[in-house]
Amino acid sequence: MPVDLTRLGWNTRFADAFAPYAERGLQPARVSLEHTHIYRVFSGEGEALARVAGRLRHHASVRTDYPAVGDWVAVERDTQGDEARIHAVLPRKSRFSRRAAGDVTEEQIVAANIDTVFLVAGLDDDFNPRRLERYLVVAWESGASPVIVLNKADLAVDVNARLDEAASLNQSVPVHAVSCRTVQTLDVLRPYLGEGQTVALLGSSGVGKSTIVNRLIGRDMLRTRDVRESDSRGRHASTSRQLVLLHDGGVLIDTPGLREIQLWETGEGLSGAFAEIDRLAERCRFRDCQHRTEPGCAVRQAVADGTLTAERLASFQKLLDEQAYQARQQDERALIEDKRKGRIGAKALRKHLKSKRSGGSSA
Ligand code: GDP
Ligand code: ZN
């Protein structure tokens, strides 16, 4: 089954990055499923299984050099046409990462090239704007545009109050209330799923992410079955895919790793998610003000004036602490790596770690 690459999200930006690979006779493809050593990719000729070429593996120094679901890659199809070799990963437009399991802290990409991320919360008793704040930070780190989706509107006592509460977290982020019990309400999400647009969903377990995905692809069920029947390799059923092409445009990505994502790495995310605190902080007396006990703090002044809530500041500081902790862990990892490579001695490493643990550097 040939696939139109623009429907999959291919655009001039990726085409430009691909030019040198085109000269080498390679084809563009998008990763739709990741197993340990094998991938599924969509290319113009249809789907194929793919493995990472030896050269790419050889040059890969960190885990993020390997392909992830959503990545655009340069592949070489073999003569039979169903297995492909991945020679390169194109630069990513956005990426969601998590800390890889194991004793070293390592970044692992769980989804790439997402345009819009739905931050899903449930309007049942469990509704908690603090959790949305967290996901906003993750979204800003990734480079994808966040959209807040308040699901289970059928269970809400006061939908408008919740909408206001969510909208107040960040004025530039759209907020929608939907209910999977009334399928038409999900139509407000369709515009984000225009042709070639890639959407992913984040949110705690139980908020209704799977139900939303099923409803959004619902119209395609028949179509999906058609494809599967005409596909001689039917054992790779569409349900096992982590990247789904919708019938009327749009691509949905739902990977297990995305579901358990956490904060990673200090970056622009916090200031993006807490834009109003960032603006206030420009008027603090100290440039590195932590808004705790420093004199001349414009942020605490705003809390005193009632223009900023104490909860909002507290959750900002909690996330700041978490990021500082993670940054320290990453520093530790770098030091341990230095030791391993013989760049520093055991004594120096112990000294460094001790000074770090006693709070040598935090921000
Ligand atoms: P996930 O863990 O985020 O993927 O959540 P699920 O999609 O598995 O949904 C969790 C539960 O919430 C299921 O029992 C769904 O039927 C239910 N649910 C999902 N959306 C809605 C909704 O809009 N209204 C109500 N009342 N229940 C919903
Ligand atoms: Zn301050």
mmCIF file of N, CA and C in Angstrom, residues 58-150:
data_model
loop_
_atom_site.group_PDB
_atom_site.id
_atom_site.type_symbol
_atom_site.label_atom_id
_atom_site.label_comp_id
_atom_site.label_asym_id
_atom_site.label_seq_id
_atom_site.Cartn_x
_atom_site.Cartn_y
_atom_site.Cartn_z
ATOM 1 N N HIS A 58 27.390 2.043 14.666
ATOM 2 C CA HIS A 58 28.789 2.287 14.976
ATOM 3 C C HIS A 58 29.023 3.725 15.424
ATOM 4 N N HIS A 59 28.337 4.655 14.764
ATOM 5 C CA HIS A 59 28.556 6.067 15.068
ATOM 6 C C HIS A 59 27.699 6.577 16.218
ATOM 7 N N ALA A 60 26.702 5.783 16.614
ATOM 8 C CA ALA A 60 25.812 6.229 17.689
ATOM 9 C C ALA A 60 26.570 6.200 19.006
ATOM 10 N N SER A 61 26.657 7.353 19.690
ATOM 11 C CA SER A 61 27.377 7.334 20.963
ATOM 12 C C SER A 61 26.400 7.380 22.128
ATOM 13 N N VAL A 62 25.259 7.978 21.936
ATOM 14 C CA VAL A 62 24.256 8.003 22.993
ATOM 15 C C VAL A 62 22.955 7.434 22.450
ATOM 16 N N ARG A 63 22.087 7.107 23.398
ATOM 17 C CA ARG A 63 20.836 6.472 23.035
ATOM 18 C C ARG A 63 19.967 7.310 22.113
ATOM 19 N N THR A 64 20.075 8.631 22.266
ATOM 20 C CA THR A 64 19.222 9.507 21.463
ATOM 21 C C THR A 64 19.644 9.542 19.994
ATOM 22 N N ASP A 65 20.786 8.945 19.673
ATOM 23 C CA ASP A 65 21.196 8.857 18.268
ATOM 24 C C ASP A 65 20.383 7.792 17.535
ATOM 25 N N TYR A 66 19.731 6.920 18.284
ATOM 26 C CA TYR A 66 18.926 5.861 17.664
ATOM 27 C C TYR A 66 17.533 6.373 17.317
ATOM 28 N N PRO A 67 16.880 5.744 16.347
ATOM 29 C CA PRO A 67 15.536 6.201 15.970
ATOM 30 C C PRO A 67 14.509 5.949 17.078
ATOM 31 N N ALA A 68 13.461 6.752 17.075
ATOM 32 C CA ALA A 68 12.339 6.576 17.995
ATOM 33 C C ALA A 68 11.052 6.704 17.185
ATOM 34 N N VAL A 69 9.935 6.312 17.776
ATOM 35 C CA VAL A 69 8.653 6.430 17.086
ATOM 36 C C VAL A 69 8.404 7.900 16.736
ATOM 37 N N GLY A 70 8.027 8.138 15.483
ATOM 38 C CA GLY A 70 7.778 9.501 15.025
ATOM 39 C C GLY A 70 8.952 10.080 14.251
ATOM 40 N N ASP A 71 10.107 9.441 14.378
ATOM 41 C CA ASP A 71 11.284 9.945 13.667
ATOM 42 C C ASP A 71 11.165 9.766 12.163
ATOM 43 N N TRP A 72 11.738 10.725 11.451
ATOM 44 C CA TRP A 72 11.943 10.581 10.006
ATOM 45 C C TRP A 72 13.342 10.033 9.821
ATOM 46 N N VAL A 73 13.443 8.983 9.031
ATOM 47 C CA VAL A 73 14.730 8.321 8.851
ATOM 48 C C VAL A 73 15.022 8.135 7.367
ATOM 49 N N ALA A 74 16.294 7.914 7.063
ATOM 50 C CA ALA A 74 16.711 7.624 5.688
ATOM 51 C C ALA A 74 16.919 6.122 5.589
ATOM 52 N N VAL A 75 16.145 5.472 4.734
ATOM 53 C CA VAL A 75 16.230 4.004 4.658
ATOM 54 C C VAL A 75 16.645 3.518 3.274
ATOM 55 N N GLU A 76 17.173 2.317 3.309
ATOM 56 C CA GLU A 76 17.505 1.616 2.081
ATOM 57 C C GLU A 76 16.616 0.378 2.081
ATOM 58 N N ARG A 77 15.763 0.261 1.060
ATOM 59 C CA ARG A 77 14.891 -0.918 0.992
ATOM 60 C C ARG A 77 15.676 -2.015 0.312
ATOM 61 N N ASP A 78 15.507 -3.246 0.793
ATOM 62 C CA ASP A 78 16.230 -4.303 0.092
ATOM 63 C C ASP A 78 15.428 -4.724 -1.133
ATOM 64 N N THR A 79 15.988 -5.595 -1.939
ATOM 65 C CA THR A 79 15.371 -5.899 -3.229
ATOM 66 C C THR A 79 13.980 -6.504 -3.099
ATOM 67 N N GLN A 80 13.745 -7.313 -2.062
ATOM 68 C CA GLN A 80 12.406 -7.884 -1.880
ATOM 69 C C GLN A 80 11.435 -6.791 -1.442
ATOM 70 N N GLY A 81 11.964 -5.752 -0.887
ATOM 71 C CA GLY A 81 11.121 -4.619 -0.550
ATOM 72 C C GLY A 81 10.466 -4.653 0.810
ATOM 73 N N ASP A 82 10.550 -5.738 1.581
ATOM 74 C CA ASP A 82 9.872 -5.627 2.876
ATOM 75 C C ASP A 82 10.796 -5.410 4.059
ATOM 76 N N GLU A 83 12.085 -5.548 3.897
ATOM 77 C CA GLU A 83 12.913 -5.151 5.030
ATOM 78 C C GLU A 83 13.761 -3.958 4.622
ATOM 79 N N ALA A 84 13.975 -3.064 5.580
ATOM 80 C CA ALA A 84 14.719 -1.844 5.260
ATOM 81 C C ALA A 84 15.847 -1.665 6.264
ATOM 82 N N ARG A 85 16.825 -0.878 5.868
ATOM 83 C CA ARG A 85 17.942 -0.570 6.743
ATOM 84 C C ARG A 85 17.954 0.936 7.003
ATOM 85 N N ILE A 86 17.993 1.305 8.273
ATOM 86 C CA ILE A 86 17.959 2.728 8.627
ATOM 87 C C ILE A 86 19.385 3.268 8.668
ATOM 88 N N HIS A 87 19.672 4.240 7.803
ATOM 89 C CA HIS A 87 21.031 4.781 7.724
ATOM 90 C C HIS A 87 21.203 6.081 8.499
ATOM 91 N N ALA A 88 20.123 6.804 8.689
ATOM 92 C CA ALA A 88 20.257 8.080 9.405
ATOM 93 C C ALA A 88 18.920 8.515 9.988
ATOM 94 N N VAL A 89 18.987 9.302 11.057
ATOM 95 C CA VAL A 89 17.801 9.895 11.670
ATOM 96 C C VAL A 89 17.847 11.387 11.363
ATOM 97 N N LEU A 90 16.775 11.936 10.790
ATOM 98 C CA LEU A 90 16.761 13.368 10.470
ATOM 99 C C LEU A 90 16.592 14.188 11.752
ATOM 100 N N PRO A 91 17.110 15.426 11.756
ATOM 101 C CA PRO A 91 16.950 16.280 12.942
ATOM 102 C C PRO A 91 15.487 16.380 13.348
ATOM 103 N N ARG A 92 15.264 16.337 14.673
ATOM 104 C CA ARG A 92 13.888 16.296 15.194
ATOM 105 C C ARG A 92 13.335 17.689 15.382
ATOM 106 N N LYS A 93 12.051 17.817 15.097
ATOM 107 C CA LYS A 93 11.350 19.076 15.312
ATOM 108 C C LYS A 93 10.999 19.218 16.797
ATOM 109 N N SER A 94 10.625 18.113 17.397
ATOM 110 C CA SER A 94 10.318 18.092 18.826
ATOM 111 C C SER A 94 10.592 16.681 19.318
ATOM 112 N N ARG A 95 10.729 16.526 20.619
ATOM 113 C CA ARG A 95 11.009 15.211 21.165
ATOM 114 C C ARG A 95 10.528 15.117 22.606
ATOM 115 N N PHE A 96 9.971 13.956 22.931
ATOM 116 C CA PHE A 96 9.629 13.669 24.317
ATOM 117 C C PHE A 96 10.634 12.639 24.809
ATOM 118 N N SER A 97 11.249 12.928 25.961
ATOM 119 C CA SER A 97 12.247 12.008 26.477
ATOM 120 C C SER A 97 11.884 11.579 27.878
ATOM 121 N N ARG A 98 12.482 10.479 28.286
ATOM 122 C CA ARG A 98 12.369 10.092 29.688
ATOM 123 C C ARG A 98 13.734 9.583 30.113
ATOM 124 N N ARG A 99 13.857 9.398 31.416
ATOM 125 C CA ARG A 99 15.098 8.836 31.905
ATOM 126 C C ARG A 99 15.012 7.342 31.708
ATOM 127 N N ALA A 100 16.005 6.791 31.025
ATOM 128 C CA ALA A 100 16.004 5.362 30.768
ATOM 129 C C ALA A 100 16.251 4.611 32.067
ATOM 130 N N ALA A 101 15.578 3.470 32.211
ATOM 131 C CA ALA A 101 15.748 2.646 33.399
ATOM 132 C C ALA A 101 17.184 2.153 33.471
ATOM 133 N N GLY A 102 17.658 1.929 34.668
ATOM 134 C CA GLY A 102 19.026 1.444 34.838
ATOM 135 C C GLY A 102 19.721 2.283 35.863
ATOM 136 N N ASP A 103 20.992 1.955 36.150
ATOM 137 C CA ASP A 103 21.630 2.721 37.214
ATOM 138 C C ASP A 103 22.267 4.008 36.730
ATOM 139 N N VAL A 104 22.378 4.167 35.405
ATOM 140 C CA VAL A 104 22.850 5.469 34.931
ATOM 141 C C VAL A 104 21.666 6.260 34.406
ATOM 142 N N THR A 105 21.754 7.582 34.542
ATOM 143 C CA THR A 105 20.699 8.444 34.042
ATOM 144 C C THR A 105 20.969 8.672 32.569
ATOM 145 N N GLU A 106 20.086 8.227 31.721
ATOM 146 C CA GLU A 106 20.303 8.421 30.303
ATOM 147 C C GLU A 106 19.010 8.835 29.632
ATOM 148 N N GLU A 107 19.125 9.781 28.728
ATOM 149 C CA GLU A 107 17.939 10.264 28.036
ATOM 150 C C GLU A 107 17.508 9.252 26.986
ATOM 151 N N GLN A 108 16.220 8.963 26.991
ATOM 152 C CA GLN A 108 15.671 8.066 25.989
ATOM 153 C C GLN A 108 14.486 8.758 25.334
ATOM 154 N N ILE A 109 14.495 8.805 24.022
ATOM 155 C CA ILE A 109 13.401 9.482 23.326
ATOM 156 C C ILE A 109 12.247 8.519 23.161
ATOM 157 N N VAL A 110 11.061 8.934 23.586
ATOM 158 C CA VAL A 110 9.910 8.034 23.495
ATOM 159 C C VAL A 110 8.978 8.418 22.352
ATOM 160 N N ALA A 111 9.097 9.630 21.831
ATOM 161 C CA ALA A 111 8.298 10.035 20.673
ATOM 162 C C ALA A 111 8.929 11.286 20.089
ATOM 163 N N ALA A 112 8.934 11.377 18.756
ATOM 164 C CA ALA A 112 9.592 12.505 18.109
ATOM 165 C C ALA A 112 8.676 13.157 17.082
ATOM 166 N N ASN A 113 8.982 14.409 16.790
ATOM 167 C CA ASN A 113 8.276 15.152 15.735
ATOM 168 C C ASN A 113 6.768 15.246 15.959
ATOM 169 N N ILE A 114 6.408 15.597 17.182
ATOM 170 C CA ILE A 114 5.011 15.816 17.537
ATOM 171 C C ILE A 114 4.728 17.306 17.330
ATOM 172 N N ASP A 115 3.630 17.616 16.659
ATOM 173 C CA ASP A 115 3.270 19.024 16.479
ATOM 174 C C ASP A 115 2.481 19.533 17.678
ATOM 175 N N THR A 116 1.458 18.774 18.051
ATOM 176 C CA THR A 116 0.578 19.207 19.141
ATOM 177 C C THR A 116 0.474 18.094 20.176
ATOM 178 N N VAL A 117 0.527 18.474 21.439
ATOM 179 C CA VAL A 117 0.340 17.456 22.480
ATOM 180 C C VAL A 117 -0.906 17.808 23.293
ATOM 181 N N PHE A 118 -1.824 16.846 23.375
ATOM 182 C CA PHE A 118 -3.017 17.024 24.197
ATOM 183 C C PHE A 118 -2.641 16.671 25.634
ATOM 184 N N LEU A 119 -2.782 17.639 26.529
ATOM 185 C CA LEU A 119 -2.545 17.366 27.948
ATOM 186 C C LEU A 119 -3.913 17.049 28.529
ATOM 187 N N VAL A 120 -4.141 15.787 28.825
ATOM 188 C CA VAL A 120 -5.478 15.346 29.196
ATOM 189 C C VAL A 120 -5.641 15.262 30.707
ATOM 190 N N ALA A 121 -6.723 15.828 31.210
ATOM 191 C CA ALA A 121 -7.077 15.696 32.630
ATOM 192 C C ALA A 121 -8.535 15.272 32.683
ATOM 193 N N GLY A 122 -8.925 14.618 33.750
ATOM 194 C CA GLY A 122 -10.305 14.167 33.895
ATOM 195 C C GLY A 122 -11.066 15.107 34.812
ATOM 196 N N LEU A 123 -12.277 15.484 34.405
ATOM 197 C CA LEU A 123 -13.077 16.393 35.238
ATOM 198 C C LEU A 123 -13.916 15.628 36.265
ATOM 199 N N ASP A 124 -13.317 14.591 36.835
ATOM 200 C CA ASP A 124 -13.994 13.892 37.932
ATOM 201 C C ASP A 124 -13.397 14.435 39.233
ATOM 202 N N ASP A 125 -13.589 13.720 40.325
ATOM 203 C CA ASP A 125 -13.112 14.217 41.619
ATOM 204 C C ASP A 125 -11.600 14.422 41.645
ATOM 205 N N ASP A 126 -10.940 13.737 40.715
ATOM 206 C CA ASP A 126 -9.495 13.706 40.734
ATOM 207 C C ASP A 126 -8.851 14.931 40.099
ATOM 208 N N PHE A 127 -9.647 15.874 39.590
ATOM 209 C CA PHE A 127 -9.085 17.006 38.852
ATOM 210 C C PHE A 127 -8.103 17.803 39.707
ATOM 211 N N ASN A 128 -6.919 18.046 39.132
ATOM 212 C CA ASN A 128 -5.882 18.732 39.885
ATOM 213 C C ASN A 128 -5.036 19.586 38.937
ATOM 214 N N PRO A 129 -5.218 20.907 38.986
ATOM 215 C CA PRO A 129 -4.484 21.786 38.060
ATOM 216 C C PRO A 129 -2.970 21.705 38.228
ATOM 217 N N ARG A 130 -2.517 21.313 39.436
ATOM 218 C CA ARG A 130 -1.069 21.209 39.671
ATOM 219 C C ARG A 130 -0.447 20.172 38.745
ATOM 220 N N ARG A 131 -1.199 19.117 38.486
ATOM 221 C CA ARG A 131 -0.698 18.070 37.607
ATOM 222 C C ARG A 131 -0.601 18.586 36.169
ATOM 223 N N LEU A 132 -1.559 19.415 35.785
ATOM 224 C CA LEU A 132 -1.501 20.000 34.438
ATOM 225 C C LEU A 132 -0.264 20.884 34.276
ATOM 226 N N GLU A 133 0.078 21.587 35.364
ATOM 227 C CA GLU A 133 1.272 22.434 35.337
ATOM 228 C C GLU A 133 2.497 21.620 34.983
ATOM 229 N N ARG A 134 2.575 20.460 35.594
ATOM 230 C CA ARG A 134 3.676 19.547 35.375
ATOM 231 C C ARG A 134 3.768 19.148 33.900
ATOM 232 N N TYR A 135 2.615 18.779 33.365
ATOM 233 C CA TYR A 135 2.611 18.356 31.960
ATOM 234 C C TYR A 135 2.914 19.521 31.024
ATOM 235 N N LEU A 136 2.535 20.728 31.446
ATOM 236 C CA LEU A 136 2.875 21.904 30.630
ATOM 237 C C LEU A 136 4.391 22.075 30.540
ATOM 238 N N VAL A 137 5.055 21.822 31.662
ATOM 239 C CA VAL A 137 6.517 21.930 31.654
ATOM 240 C C VAL A 137 7.101 20.898 30.682
ATOM 241 N N VAL A 138 6.613 19.669 30.789
ATOM 242 C CA VAL A 138 7.090 18.608 29.896
ATOM 243 C C VAL A 138 6.854 19.001 28.434
ATOM 244 N N ALA A 139 5.668 19.560 28.170
ATOM 245 C CA ALA A 139 5.340 19.949 26.800
ATOM 246 C C ALA A 139 6.302 21.024 26.308
ATOM 247 N N TRP A 140 6.581 22.005 27.161
ATOM 248 C CA TRP A 140 7.468 23.089 26.723
ATOM 249 C C TRP A 140 8.875 22.595 26.484
ATOM 250 N N GLU A 141 9.299 21.612 27.271
ATOM 251 C CA GLU A 141 10.626 21.045 27.060
ATOM 252 C C GLU A 141 10.707 20.374 25.695
ATOM 253 N N SER A 142 9.600 19.800 25.270
ATOM 254 C CA SER A 142 9.614 18.937 24.083
ATOM 255 C C SER A 142 9.687 19.713 22.781
ATOM 256 N N GLY A 143 9.125 20.906 22.765
ATOM 257 C CA GLY A 143 9.059 21.653 21.514
ATOM 258 C C GLY A 143 7.717 21.498 20.805
ATOM 259 N N ALA A 144 6.825 20.661 21.323
ATOM 260 C CA ALA A 144 5.482 20.520 20.740
ATOM 261 C C ALA A 144 4.557 21.574 21.367
ATOM 262 N N SER A 145 3.467 21.935 20.670
ATOM 263 C CA SER A 145 2.534 22.918 21.229
ATOM 264 C C SER A 145 1.492 22.227 22.095
ATOM 265 N N PRO A 146 1.345 22.663 23.348
ATOM 266 C CA PRO A 146 0.366 22.019 24.215
ATOM 267 C C PRO A 146 -1.068 22.531 24.014
ATOM 268 N N VAL A 147 -2.016 21.640 24.212
ATOM 269 C CA VAL A 147 -3.440 21.966 24.213
ATOM 270 C C VAL A 147 -4.033 21.215 25.402
ATOM 271 N N ILE A 148 -4.710 21.921 26.285
ATOM 272 C CA ILE A 148 -5.284 21.247 27.453
ATOM 273 C C ILE A 148 -6.650 20.669 27.097
ATOM 274 N N VAL A 149 -6.828 19.383 27.375
ATOM 275 C CA VAL A 149 -8.095 18.717 27.090
ATOM 276 C C VAL A 149 -8.686 18.230 28.411
ATOM 277 N N LEU A 150 -9.800 18.834 28.791
ATOM 278 C CA LEU A 150 -10.470 18.412 30.023
ATOM 279 C C LEU A 150 -11.538 17.398 29.622
#
